[in-house]
Short mmCIF file of C-alpha atoms in Angstrom, two decimals:
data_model
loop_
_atom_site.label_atom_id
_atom_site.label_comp_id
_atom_site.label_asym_id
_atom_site.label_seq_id
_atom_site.Cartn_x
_atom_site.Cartn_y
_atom_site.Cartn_z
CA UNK V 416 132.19 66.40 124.40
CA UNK V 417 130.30 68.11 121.79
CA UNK V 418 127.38 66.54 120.47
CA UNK V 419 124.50 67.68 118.12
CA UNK V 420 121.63 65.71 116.61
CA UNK V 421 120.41 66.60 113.11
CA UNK V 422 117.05 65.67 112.00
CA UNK V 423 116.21 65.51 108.35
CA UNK V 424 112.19 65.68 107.10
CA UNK V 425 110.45 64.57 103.99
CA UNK V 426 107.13 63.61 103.31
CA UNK V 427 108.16 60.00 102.64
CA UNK V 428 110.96 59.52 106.02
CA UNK V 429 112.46 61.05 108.76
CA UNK V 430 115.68 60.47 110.01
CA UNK V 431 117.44 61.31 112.91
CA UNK V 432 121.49 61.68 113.31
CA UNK V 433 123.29 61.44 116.83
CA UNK V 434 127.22 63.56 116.33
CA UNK V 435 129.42 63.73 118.63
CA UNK V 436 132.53 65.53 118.07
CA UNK V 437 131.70 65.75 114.80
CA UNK V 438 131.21 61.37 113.99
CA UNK V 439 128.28 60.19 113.32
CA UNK V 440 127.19 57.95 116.47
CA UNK V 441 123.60 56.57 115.60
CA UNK V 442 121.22 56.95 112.94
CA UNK V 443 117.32 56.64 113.58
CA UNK V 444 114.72 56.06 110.60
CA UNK V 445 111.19 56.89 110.67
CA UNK V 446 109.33 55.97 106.88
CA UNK V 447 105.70 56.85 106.54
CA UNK V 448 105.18 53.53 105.12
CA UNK V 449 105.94 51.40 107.97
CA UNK V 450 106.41 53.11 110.97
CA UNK V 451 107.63 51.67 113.88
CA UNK V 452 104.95 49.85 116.57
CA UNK V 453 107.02 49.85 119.91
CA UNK V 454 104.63 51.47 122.57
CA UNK V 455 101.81 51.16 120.63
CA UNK V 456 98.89 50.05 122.55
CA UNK V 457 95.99 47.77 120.89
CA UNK V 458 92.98 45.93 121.74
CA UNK V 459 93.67 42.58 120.31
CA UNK V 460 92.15 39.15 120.62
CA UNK V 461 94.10 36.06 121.05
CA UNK V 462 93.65 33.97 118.27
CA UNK V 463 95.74 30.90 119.06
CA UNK V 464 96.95 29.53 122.65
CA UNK V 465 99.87 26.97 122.59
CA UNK V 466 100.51 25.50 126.18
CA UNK V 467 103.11 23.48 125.32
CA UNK V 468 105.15 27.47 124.08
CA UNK V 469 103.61 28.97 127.39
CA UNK V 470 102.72 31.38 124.39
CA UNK V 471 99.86 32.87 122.60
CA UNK V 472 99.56 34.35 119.02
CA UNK V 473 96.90 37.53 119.39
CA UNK V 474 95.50 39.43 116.25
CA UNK V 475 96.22 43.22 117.15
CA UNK V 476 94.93 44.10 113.17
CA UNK V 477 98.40 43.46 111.43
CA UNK V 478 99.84 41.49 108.65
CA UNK V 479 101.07 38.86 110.92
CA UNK V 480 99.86 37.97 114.04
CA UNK V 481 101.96 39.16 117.10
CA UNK V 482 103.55 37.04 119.98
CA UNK V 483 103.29 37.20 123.91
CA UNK V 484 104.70 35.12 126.10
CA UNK V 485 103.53 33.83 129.39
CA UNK V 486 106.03 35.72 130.93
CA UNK V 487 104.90 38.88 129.95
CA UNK V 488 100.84 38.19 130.78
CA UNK V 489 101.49 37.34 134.72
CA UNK V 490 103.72 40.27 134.59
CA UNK V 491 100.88 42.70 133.73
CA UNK V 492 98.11 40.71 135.91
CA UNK V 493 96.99 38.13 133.67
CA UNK V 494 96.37 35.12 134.71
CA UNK V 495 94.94 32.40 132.08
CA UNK V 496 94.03 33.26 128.36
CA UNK V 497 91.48 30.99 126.01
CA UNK V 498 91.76 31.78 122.10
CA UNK V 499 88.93 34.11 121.39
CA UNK V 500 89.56 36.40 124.48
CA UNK V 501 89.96 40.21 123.88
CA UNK V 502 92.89 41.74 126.23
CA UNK V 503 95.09 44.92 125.96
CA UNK V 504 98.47 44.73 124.97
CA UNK V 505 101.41 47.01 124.03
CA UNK V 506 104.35 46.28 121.49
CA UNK V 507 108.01 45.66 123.09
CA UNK V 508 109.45 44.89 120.22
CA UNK V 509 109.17 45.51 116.04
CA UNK V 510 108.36 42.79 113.80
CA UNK V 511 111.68 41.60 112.41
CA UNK V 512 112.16 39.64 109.68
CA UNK V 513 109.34 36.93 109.30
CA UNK V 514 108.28 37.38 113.32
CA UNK V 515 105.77 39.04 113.97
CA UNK V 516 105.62 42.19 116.57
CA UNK V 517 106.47 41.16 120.46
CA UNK V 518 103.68 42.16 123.11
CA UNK V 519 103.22 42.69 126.76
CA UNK V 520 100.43 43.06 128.91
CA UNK V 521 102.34 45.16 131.40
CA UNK V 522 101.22 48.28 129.61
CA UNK V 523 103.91 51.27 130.27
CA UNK V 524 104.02 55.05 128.93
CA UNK V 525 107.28 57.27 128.69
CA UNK V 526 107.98 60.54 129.96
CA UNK V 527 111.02 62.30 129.59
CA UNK V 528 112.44 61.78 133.29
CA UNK V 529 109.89 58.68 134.46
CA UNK V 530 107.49 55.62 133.08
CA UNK V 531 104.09 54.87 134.35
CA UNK V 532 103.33 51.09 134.91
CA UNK V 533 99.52 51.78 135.69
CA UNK V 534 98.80 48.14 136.81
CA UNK V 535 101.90 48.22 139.22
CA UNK V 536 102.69 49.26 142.14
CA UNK V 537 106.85 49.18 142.02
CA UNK V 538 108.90 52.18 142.17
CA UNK V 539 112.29 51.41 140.10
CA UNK V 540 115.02 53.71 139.44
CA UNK V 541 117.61 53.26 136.54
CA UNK V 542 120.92 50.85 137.23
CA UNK V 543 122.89 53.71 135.76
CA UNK V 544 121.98 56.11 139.04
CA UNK V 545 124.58 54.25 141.09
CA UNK V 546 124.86 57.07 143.80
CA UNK V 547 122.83 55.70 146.33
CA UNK V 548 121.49 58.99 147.81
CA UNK V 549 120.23 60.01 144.84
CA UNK V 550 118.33 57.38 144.49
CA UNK V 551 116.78 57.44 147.68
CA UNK V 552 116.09 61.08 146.75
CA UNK V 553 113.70 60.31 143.67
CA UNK V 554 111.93 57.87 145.65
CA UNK V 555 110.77 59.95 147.80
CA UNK V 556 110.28 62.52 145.25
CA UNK V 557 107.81 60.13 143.25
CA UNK V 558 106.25 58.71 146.26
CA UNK V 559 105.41 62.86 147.24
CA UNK V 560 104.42 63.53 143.67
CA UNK V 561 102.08 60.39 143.17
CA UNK V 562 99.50 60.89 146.03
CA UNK V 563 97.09 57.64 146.59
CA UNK V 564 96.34 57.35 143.08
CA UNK V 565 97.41 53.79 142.28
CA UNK V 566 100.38 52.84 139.17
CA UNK V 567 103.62 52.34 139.76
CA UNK V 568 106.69 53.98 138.05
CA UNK V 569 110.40 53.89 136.91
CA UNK V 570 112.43 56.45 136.86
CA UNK V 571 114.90 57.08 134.08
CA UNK V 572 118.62 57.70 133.68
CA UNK V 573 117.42 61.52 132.70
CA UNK V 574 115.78 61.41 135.91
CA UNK V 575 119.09 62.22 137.92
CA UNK V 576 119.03 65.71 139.67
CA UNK V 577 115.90 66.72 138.76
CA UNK V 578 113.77 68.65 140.68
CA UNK V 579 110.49 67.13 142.58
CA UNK V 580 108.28 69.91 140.19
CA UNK V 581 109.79 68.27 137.27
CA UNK V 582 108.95 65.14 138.41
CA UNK V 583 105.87 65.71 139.43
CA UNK V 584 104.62 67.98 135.82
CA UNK V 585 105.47 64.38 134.12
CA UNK V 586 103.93 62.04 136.41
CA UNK V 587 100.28 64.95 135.95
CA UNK V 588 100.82 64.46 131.76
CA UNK V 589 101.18 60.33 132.37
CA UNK V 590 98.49 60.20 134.10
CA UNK V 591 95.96 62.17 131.80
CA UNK V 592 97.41 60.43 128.88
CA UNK V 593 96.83 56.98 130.81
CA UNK V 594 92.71 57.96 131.54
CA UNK V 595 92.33 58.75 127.65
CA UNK V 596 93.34 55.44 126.67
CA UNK V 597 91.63 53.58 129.52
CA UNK V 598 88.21 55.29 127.90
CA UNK V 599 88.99 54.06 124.48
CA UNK V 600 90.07 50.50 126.05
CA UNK V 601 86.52 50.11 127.55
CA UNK V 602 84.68 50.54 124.49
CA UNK V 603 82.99 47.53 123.46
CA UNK V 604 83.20 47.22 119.83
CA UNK V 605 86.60 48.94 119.71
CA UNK V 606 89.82 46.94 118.41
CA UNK V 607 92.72 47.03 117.22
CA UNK V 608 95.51 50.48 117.94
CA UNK V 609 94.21 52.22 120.40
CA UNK V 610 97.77 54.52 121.57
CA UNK V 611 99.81 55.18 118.93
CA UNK V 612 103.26 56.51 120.27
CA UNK V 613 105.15 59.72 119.49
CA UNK V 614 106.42 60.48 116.26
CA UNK V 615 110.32 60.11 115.63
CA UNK V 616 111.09 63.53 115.86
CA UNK V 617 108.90 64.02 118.87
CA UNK V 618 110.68 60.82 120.52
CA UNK V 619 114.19 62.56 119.97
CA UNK V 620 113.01 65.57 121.86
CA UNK V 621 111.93 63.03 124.59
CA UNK V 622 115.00 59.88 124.92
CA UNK V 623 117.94 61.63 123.07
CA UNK V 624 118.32 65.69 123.97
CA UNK V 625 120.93 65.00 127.36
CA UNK V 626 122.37 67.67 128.71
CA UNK V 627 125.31 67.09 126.75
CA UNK V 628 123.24 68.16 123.57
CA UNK V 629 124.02 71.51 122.16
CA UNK V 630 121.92 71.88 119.45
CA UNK V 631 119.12 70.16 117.70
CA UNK V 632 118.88 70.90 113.66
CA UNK V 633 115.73 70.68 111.92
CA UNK V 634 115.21 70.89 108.17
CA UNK V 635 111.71 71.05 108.17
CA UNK V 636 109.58 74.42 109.66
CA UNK V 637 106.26 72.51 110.07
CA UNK V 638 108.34 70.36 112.34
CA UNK V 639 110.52 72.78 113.69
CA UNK V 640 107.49 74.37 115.02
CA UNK V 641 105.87 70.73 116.09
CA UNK V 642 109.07 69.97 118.29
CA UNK V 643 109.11 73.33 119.57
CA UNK V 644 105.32 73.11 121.23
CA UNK V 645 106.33 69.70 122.27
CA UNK V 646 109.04 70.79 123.78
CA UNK V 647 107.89 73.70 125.96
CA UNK V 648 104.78 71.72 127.09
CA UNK V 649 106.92 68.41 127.74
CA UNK V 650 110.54 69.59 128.00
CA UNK V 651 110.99 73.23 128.56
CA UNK V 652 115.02 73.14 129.51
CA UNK V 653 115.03 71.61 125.50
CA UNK V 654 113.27 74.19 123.32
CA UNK V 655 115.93 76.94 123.55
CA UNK V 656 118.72 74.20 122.08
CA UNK V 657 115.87 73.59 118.42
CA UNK V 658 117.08 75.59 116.06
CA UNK V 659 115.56 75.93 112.73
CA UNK V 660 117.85 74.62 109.76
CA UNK V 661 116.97 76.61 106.52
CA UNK V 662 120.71 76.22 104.53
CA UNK V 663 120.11 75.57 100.77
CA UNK V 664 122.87 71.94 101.56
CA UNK V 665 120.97 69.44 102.66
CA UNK V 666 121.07 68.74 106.80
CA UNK V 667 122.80 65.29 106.54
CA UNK V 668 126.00 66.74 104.34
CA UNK V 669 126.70 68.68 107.34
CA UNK V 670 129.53 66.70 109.16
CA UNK V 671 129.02 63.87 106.05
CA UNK V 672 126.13 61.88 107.54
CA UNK V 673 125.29 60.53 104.28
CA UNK V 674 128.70 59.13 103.55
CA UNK V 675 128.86 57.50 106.83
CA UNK V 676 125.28 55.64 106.36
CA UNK V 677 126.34 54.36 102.96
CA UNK V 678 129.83 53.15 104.95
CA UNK V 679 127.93 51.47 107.51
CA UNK V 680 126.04 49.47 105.13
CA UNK V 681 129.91 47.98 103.99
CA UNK V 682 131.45 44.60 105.52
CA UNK V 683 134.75 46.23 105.72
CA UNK V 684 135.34 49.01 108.25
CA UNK V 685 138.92 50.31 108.06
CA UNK V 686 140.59 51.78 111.39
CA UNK V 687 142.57 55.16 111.27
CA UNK V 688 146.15 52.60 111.94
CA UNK V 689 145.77 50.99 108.91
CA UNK V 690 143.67 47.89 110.41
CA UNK V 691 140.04 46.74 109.78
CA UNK V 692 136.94 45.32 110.92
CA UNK V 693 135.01 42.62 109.03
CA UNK V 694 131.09 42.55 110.20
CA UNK V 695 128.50 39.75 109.14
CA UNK V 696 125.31 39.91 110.06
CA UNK V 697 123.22 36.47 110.29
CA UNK V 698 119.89 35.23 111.44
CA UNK V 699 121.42 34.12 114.73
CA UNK V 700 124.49 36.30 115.39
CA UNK V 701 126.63 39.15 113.93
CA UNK V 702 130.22 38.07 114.01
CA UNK V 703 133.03 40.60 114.15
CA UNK V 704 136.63 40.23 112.79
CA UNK V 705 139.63 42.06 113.92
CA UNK V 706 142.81 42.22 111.37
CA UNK V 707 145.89 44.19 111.72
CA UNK V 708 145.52 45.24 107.86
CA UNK V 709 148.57 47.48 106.84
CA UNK V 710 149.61 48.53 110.52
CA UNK V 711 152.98 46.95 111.40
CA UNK V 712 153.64 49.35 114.44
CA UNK V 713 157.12 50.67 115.82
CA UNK V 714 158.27 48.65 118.40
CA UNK V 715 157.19 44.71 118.10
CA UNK V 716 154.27 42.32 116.64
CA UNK V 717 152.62 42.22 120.56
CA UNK V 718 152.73 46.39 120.63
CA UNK V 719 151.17 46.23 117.39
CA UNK V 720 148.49 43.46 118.09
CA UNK V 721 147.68 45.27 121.30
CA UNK V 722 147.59 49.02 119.45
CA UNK V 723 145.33 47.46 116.84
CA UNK V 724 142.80 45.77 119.16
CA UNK V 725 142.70 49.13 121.46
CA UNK V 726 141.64 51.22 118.43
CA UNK V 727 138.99 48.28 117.57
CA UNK V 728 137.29 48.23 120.32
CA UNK V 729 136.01 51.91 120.30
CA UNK V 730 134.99 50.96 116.66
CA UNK V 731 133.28 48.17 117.31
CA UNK V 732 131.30 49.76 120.28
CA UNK V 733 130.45 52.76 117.41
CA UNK V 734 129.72 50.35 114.91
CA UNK V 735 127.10 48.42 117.06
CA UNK V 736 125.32 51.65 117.81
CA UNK V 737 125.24 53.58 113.83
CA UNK V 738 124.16 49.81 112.44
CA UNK V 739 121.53 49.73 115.74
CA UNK V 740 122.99 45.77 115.89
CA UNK V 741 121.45 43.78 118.52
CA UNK V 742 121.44 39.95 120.20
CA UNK V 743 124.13 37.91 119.81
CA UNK V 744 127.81 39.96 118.73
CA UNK V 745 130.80 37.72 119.10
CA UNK V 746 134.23 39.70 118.13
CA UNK V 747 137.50 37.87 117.34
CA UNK V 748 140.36 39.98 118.54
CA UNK V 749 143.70 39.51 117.38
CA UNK V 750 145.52 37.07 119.35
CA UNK V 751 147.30 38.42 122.68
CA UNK V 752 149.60 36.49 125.10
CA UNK V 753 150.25 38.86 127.37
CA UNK V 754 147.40 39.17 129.85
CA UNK V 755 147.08 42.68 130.64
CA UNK V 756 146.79 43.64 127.25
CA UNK V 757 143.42 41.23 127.48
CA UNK V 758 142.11 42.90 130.37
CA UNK V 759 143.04 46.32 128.85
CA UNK V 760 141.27 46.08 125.73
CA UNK V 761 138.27 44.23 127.39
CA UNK V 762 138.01 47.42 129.96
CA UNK V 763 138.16 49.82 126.43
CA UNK V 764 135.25 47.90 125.10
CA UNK V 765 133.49 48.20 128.02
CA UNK V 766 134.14 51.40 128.76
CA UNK V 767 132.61 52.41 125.03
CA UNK V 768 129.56 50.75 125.20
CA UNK V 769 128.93 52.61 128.53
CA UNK V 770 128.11 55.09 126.27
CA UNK V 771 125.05 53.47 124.41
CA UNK V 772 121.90 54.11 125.32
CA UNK V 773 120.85 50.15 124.56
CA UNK V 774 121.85 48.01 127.14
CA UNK V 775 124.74 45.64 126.38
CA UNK V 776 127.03 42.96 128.19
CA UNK V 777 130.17 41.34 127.59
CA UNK V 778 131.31 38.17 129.27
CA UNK V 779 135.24 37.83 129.27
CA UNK V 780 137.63 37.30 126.52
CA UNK V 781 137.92 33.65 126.17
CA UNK V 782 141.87 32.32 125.14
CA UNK V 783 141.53 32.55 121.49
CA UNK V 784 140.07 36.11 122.02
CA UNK V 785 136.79 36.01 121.53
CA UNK V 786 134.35 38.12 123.38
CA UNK V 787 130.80 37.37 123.36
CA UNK V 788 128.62 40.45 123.70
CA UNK V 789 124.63 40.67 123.52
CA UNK V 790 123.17 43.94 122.95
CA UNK V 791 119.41 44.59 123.26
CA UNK V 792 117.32 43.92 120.10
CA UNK V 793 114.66 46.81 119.83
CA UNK V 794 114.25 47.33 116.21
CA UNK V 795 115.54 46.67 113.08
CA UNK V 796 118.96 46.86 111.97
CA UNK V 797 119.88 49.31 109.91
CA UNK V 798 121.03 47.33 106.96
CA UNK V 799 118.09 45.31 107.42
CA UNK V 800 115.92 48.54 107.21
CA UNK V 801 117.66 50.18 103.92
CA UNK V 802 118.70 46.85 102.25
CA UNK V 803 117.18 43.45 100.73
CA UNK V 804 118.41 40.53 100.02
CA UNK V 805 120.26 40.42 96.81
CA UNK V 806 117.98 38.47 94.26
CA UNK V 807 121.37 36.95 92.65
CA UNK V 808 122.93 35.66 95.24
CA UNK V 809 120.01 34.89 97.48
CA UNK V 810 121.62 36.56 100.52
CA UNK V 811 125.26 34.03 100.09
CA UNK V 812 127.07 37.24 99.24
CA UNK V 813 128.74 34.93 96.15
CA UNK V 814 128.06 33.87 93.14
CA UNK V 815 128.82 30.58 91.65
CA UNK V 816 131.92 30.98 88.77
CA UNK V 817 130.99 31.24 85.18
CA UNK V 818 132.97 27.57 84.66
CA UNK V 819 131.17 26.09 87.55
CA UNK V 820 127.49 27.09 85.40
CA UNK V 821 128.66 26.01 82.37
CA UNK V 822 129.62 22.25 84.30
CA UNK V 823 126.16 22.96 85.72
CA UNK V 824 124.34 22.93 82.18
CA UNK V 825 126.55 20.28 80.48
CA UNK V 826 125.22 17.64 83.19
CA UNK V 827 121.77 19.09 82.74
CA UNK V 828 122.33 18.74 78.92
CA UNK V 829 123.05 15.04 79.68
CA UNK V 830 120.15 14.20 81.91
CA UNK V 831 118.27 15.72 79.81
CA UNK V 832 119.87 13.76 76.14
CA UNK V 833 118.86 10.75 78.45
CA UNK V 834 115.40 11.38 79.08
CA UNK V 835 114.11 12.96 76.05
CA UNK V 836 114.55 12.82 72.69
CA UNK V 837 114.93 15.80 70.38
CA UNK V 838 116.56 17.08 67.20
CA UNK V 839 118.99 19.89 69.17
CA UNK V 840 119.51 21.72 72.45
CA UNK V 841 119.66 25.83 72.86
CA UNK V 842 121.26 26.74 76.22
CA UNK V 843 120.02 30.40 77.40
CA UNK V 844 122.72 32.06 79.44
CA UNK V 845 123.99 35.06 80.91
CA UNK V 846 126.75 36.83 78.58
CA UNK V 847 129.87 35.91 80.92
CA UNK V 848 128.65 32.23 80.65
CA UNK V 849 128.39 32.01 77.14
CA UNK V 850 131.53 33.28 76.68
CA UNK V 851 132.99 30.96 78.89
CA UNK V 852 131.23 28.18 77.09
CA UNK V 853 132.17 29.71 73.62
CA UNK V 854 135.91 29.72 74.78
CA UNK V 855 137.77 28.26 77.31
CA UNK V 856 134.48 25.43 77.56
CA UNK V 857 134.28 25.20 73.77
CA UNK V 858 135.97 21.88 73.37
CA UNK V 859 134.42 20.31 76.09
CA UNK V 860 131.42 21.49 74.06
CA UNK V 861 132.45 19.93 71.21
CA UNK V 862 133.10 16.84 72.54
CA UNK V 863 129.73 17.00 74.50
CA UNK V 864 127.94 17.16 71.17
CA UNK V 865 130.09 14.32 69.60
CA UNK V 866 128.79 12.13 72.51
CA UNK V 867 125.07 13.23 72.33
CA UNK V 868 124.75 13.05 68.89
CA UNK V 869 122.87 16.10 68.64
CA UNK V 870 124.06 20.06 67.71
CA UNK V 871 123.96 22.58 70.64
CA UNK V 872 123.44 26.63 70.75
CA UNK V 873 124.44 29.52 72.61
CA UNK V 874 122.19 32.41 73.39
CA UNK V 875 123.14 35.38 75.39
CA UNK V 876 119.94 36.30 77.44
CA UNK V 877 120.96 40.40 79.08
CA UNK V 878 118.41 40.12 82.01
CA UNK V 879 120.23 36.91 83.54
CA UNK V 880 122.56 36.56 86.22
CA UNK V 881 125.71 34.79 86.36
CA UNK V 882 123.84 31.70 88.25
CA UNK V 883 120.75 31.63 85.56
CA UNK V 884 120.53 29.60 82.13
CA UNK V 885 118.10 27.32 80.24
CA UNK V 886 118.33 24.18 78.89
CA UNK V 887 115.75 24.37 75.80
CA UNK V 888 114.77 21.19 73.92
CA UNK V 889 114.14 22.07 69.69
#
């Protein structure tokens, strides 16, 4: 399989593209704005302790004060916390939404191939090295590489089949990296970020470049040159795949990157068969619908059904990765009565989201096909990160009708004839409502003004939306 990232550079973003085969897989965003926190290390100072939460709210110098659970304090070695107390902590996960940014006190720094836990003393290896003398090989690779000194370590997926030396050069950079930001934790009057983690395009070179990456494609020489020092110091076997991208059309147009971010931002996905996926995102799940669409198949409605879930559940699994969608997924299949097409299309899905880097499980299909899956919530979605919530709507996705507004104002035009007196009424209304008032409405109007006694006028007002009017007393 042939896979490339692309990695496009302006002063105001970055953004990162995973292809393989051509497709656009995931999509990472970097703005200068707002950059991301997770592994960012700060000295912070808990300003609220809620027993009752086994919680505590700690000021780390943000707009919103971030959260750490009790959980994660005994896991890094602490053992009680009073508001007022300084203590070290490191980001797990981004602010989302109105919540703020997710801590730990079990602080850990990345390497390409391993992670250094310097107030442990485990030795973990990734679930994904399932051959078990492998595994017992880097063990005893990391055990030879770390000495006496103290800190514990997991190793990574990358981690599988290299060599002790390689090991060992990551384990020497962890280290010194760890003793510069135990000096700046010490000092007294020192607060707030003390570790800020790698850039995005630096990360890439780190978590994404497998082996199964061919090239990587930057548009930018000033970081061209950045990844390429990175990448002999950190990553040697990855600096011969960075190639320089100087083409006069732009990076992302290569293998249509940019059409496929504006497509992932739609509802509707539409499979190559003729069927479709429906996605909606909410605050406490993302819900996804499965619909045979035009596809009617050659042999009967069960072949079809069956045909049309297959091909849906390698979208899905895509989908979840390019829209980075995390927690709680729950897909509706299609309807199938004959078993093995359930188990089938169950072992599809799973087998596709193998191939995320995210962790995801999926419990089994239940009888009216749904399959709940949860996916690992790291960061923020990436219609959450390029979109807002529609100031029209308020985030319904509809709009009320033009006749249900102008039933709206006629009973505010009566509450109001009942509480107030005055010579005539103007109502202030999008254009599509006073038309709708000025025709099909008018002789409800009419008669509306016979009852009240009193004259009432239309004005169009350009800047509102189909929901907004006035009521205006003269």
């Amino acid at each position: 399989m042939s896979e490339e990232i692309l990695i496009n550079v302006t002063p105001q973003e970055t953004r990162v593209a995973v292809v393989e085969n051509g497709v656009l897989q995931e999509v990472h965003i970097e703005r200068a704005s707002h950059r991301g926190l997770v592994g960012n290390i700060y000295k912070g100072r808990v300003s609220r302790f809620l027993p009752g939460m086994q919680a505590a709210f700690v000021d780390i110098g943000l707009e919103r004060t971030a959260f750490l659970q009790t959980a994660e304090m005994k896991a890094g070695g602490v053992a009680a916390l009073v508001e007022g107390q300084d203590l070290t902590v490191q980001v797990v996960k981004d602010p989302i939404g109105t919540k703020g940014a997710r801590l730990t006190t079990q602080v850990s720094l990345p390497a390409r191939y391993v992670v250094y836990m310097p107030t442990s003393d485990h030795i973990g290896i990734s679930q994904k090295i399932d051959n078990e003398e492998e595994r017992l090989r880097l063990r005893a690779a990391v055990r030879s590489a770390m000495g006496d000194e103290p800190g514990g370590f997991i190793l990574r997926t990358m981690a599988e089949q290299v060599s002790e030396e390689e090991l060992k050069r990551d384990i020497c950079y962890l280290r010194k990296l760890w003793q510069r930001v135990s000096e700046r934790m010490h000092e007294p009057d020192r607060h707030g970020l003390i570790h800020e983690d790698l850039s995005l395009v630096l990360r890439a070179m780190r978590d994404l470049v497998r082996d199964n990456i061919e090239k990587v494609r930057i548009d930018s020489r000033e970081m061209y040159i950045k990844a390429q020092e990175f990448a002999l110091e950190f990553v040697p076997d990855v600096a011969p795949r960075i190639e320089y991208y100087p083409g006069e059309r732009p990076i992302f147009d290569l293998y249509s990157v940019e059409d496929e971010i504006k497509r992932a931002l739609d509802r509707r996905v539409a499979l190559k068969s003729g069927g479709y996926l429906v996605i909606d995102q909410t605050e406490a799940m993302t819900t996804v619908d499965v619909n045979t669409g035009t596809y009617v198949g050659h042999r009967n409605l069960a072949e079809t059904i069956f045909k049309t879930n297959l091909e849906a559940a390698h979208a899905i699994a895509r989908q979840l990765r390019l829209r980075n969608l995390g927690g709680m997924i729950i897909v509706d299949f299609i309807d199938m009565g004959d078993p093995d097409h359930k188990r089938q299309v169950l072992r599809a899905l799973e087998r596709a989201l193998a191939r995320d880097r995210v962790k995801a499980s999926i419990a089994d299909m239940s009888a009216l096909g749904l399959v709940e899956i949860t996916r690992k919530r790291t960061r923020e979605s990436l219609e959450h990160l390029l979109c807002e919530t529609c100031p029209a709507c308020k985030g319904r996705g509809v709009l009320k009708t033009p006749e249900t507004v102008a039933y709206e104002i006629f009973r505010e035009i009566l509450r109001e004839a009942r509480q107030f007196g005055t010579d005539e009424y103007l109502v202030v209304a999008s254009q599509v409502v006073v038309d709708r008032l000025s025709d099909d409405q008018a002789q409800s109007l009419a008669r509306l003004q016979e009852f009240i006694g009193k004259p009432i006028h239309l004005q169009v007002e350009p800047l509102y939306n189909q929901e907004e009017y006035e009521v205006v007393l003269t």
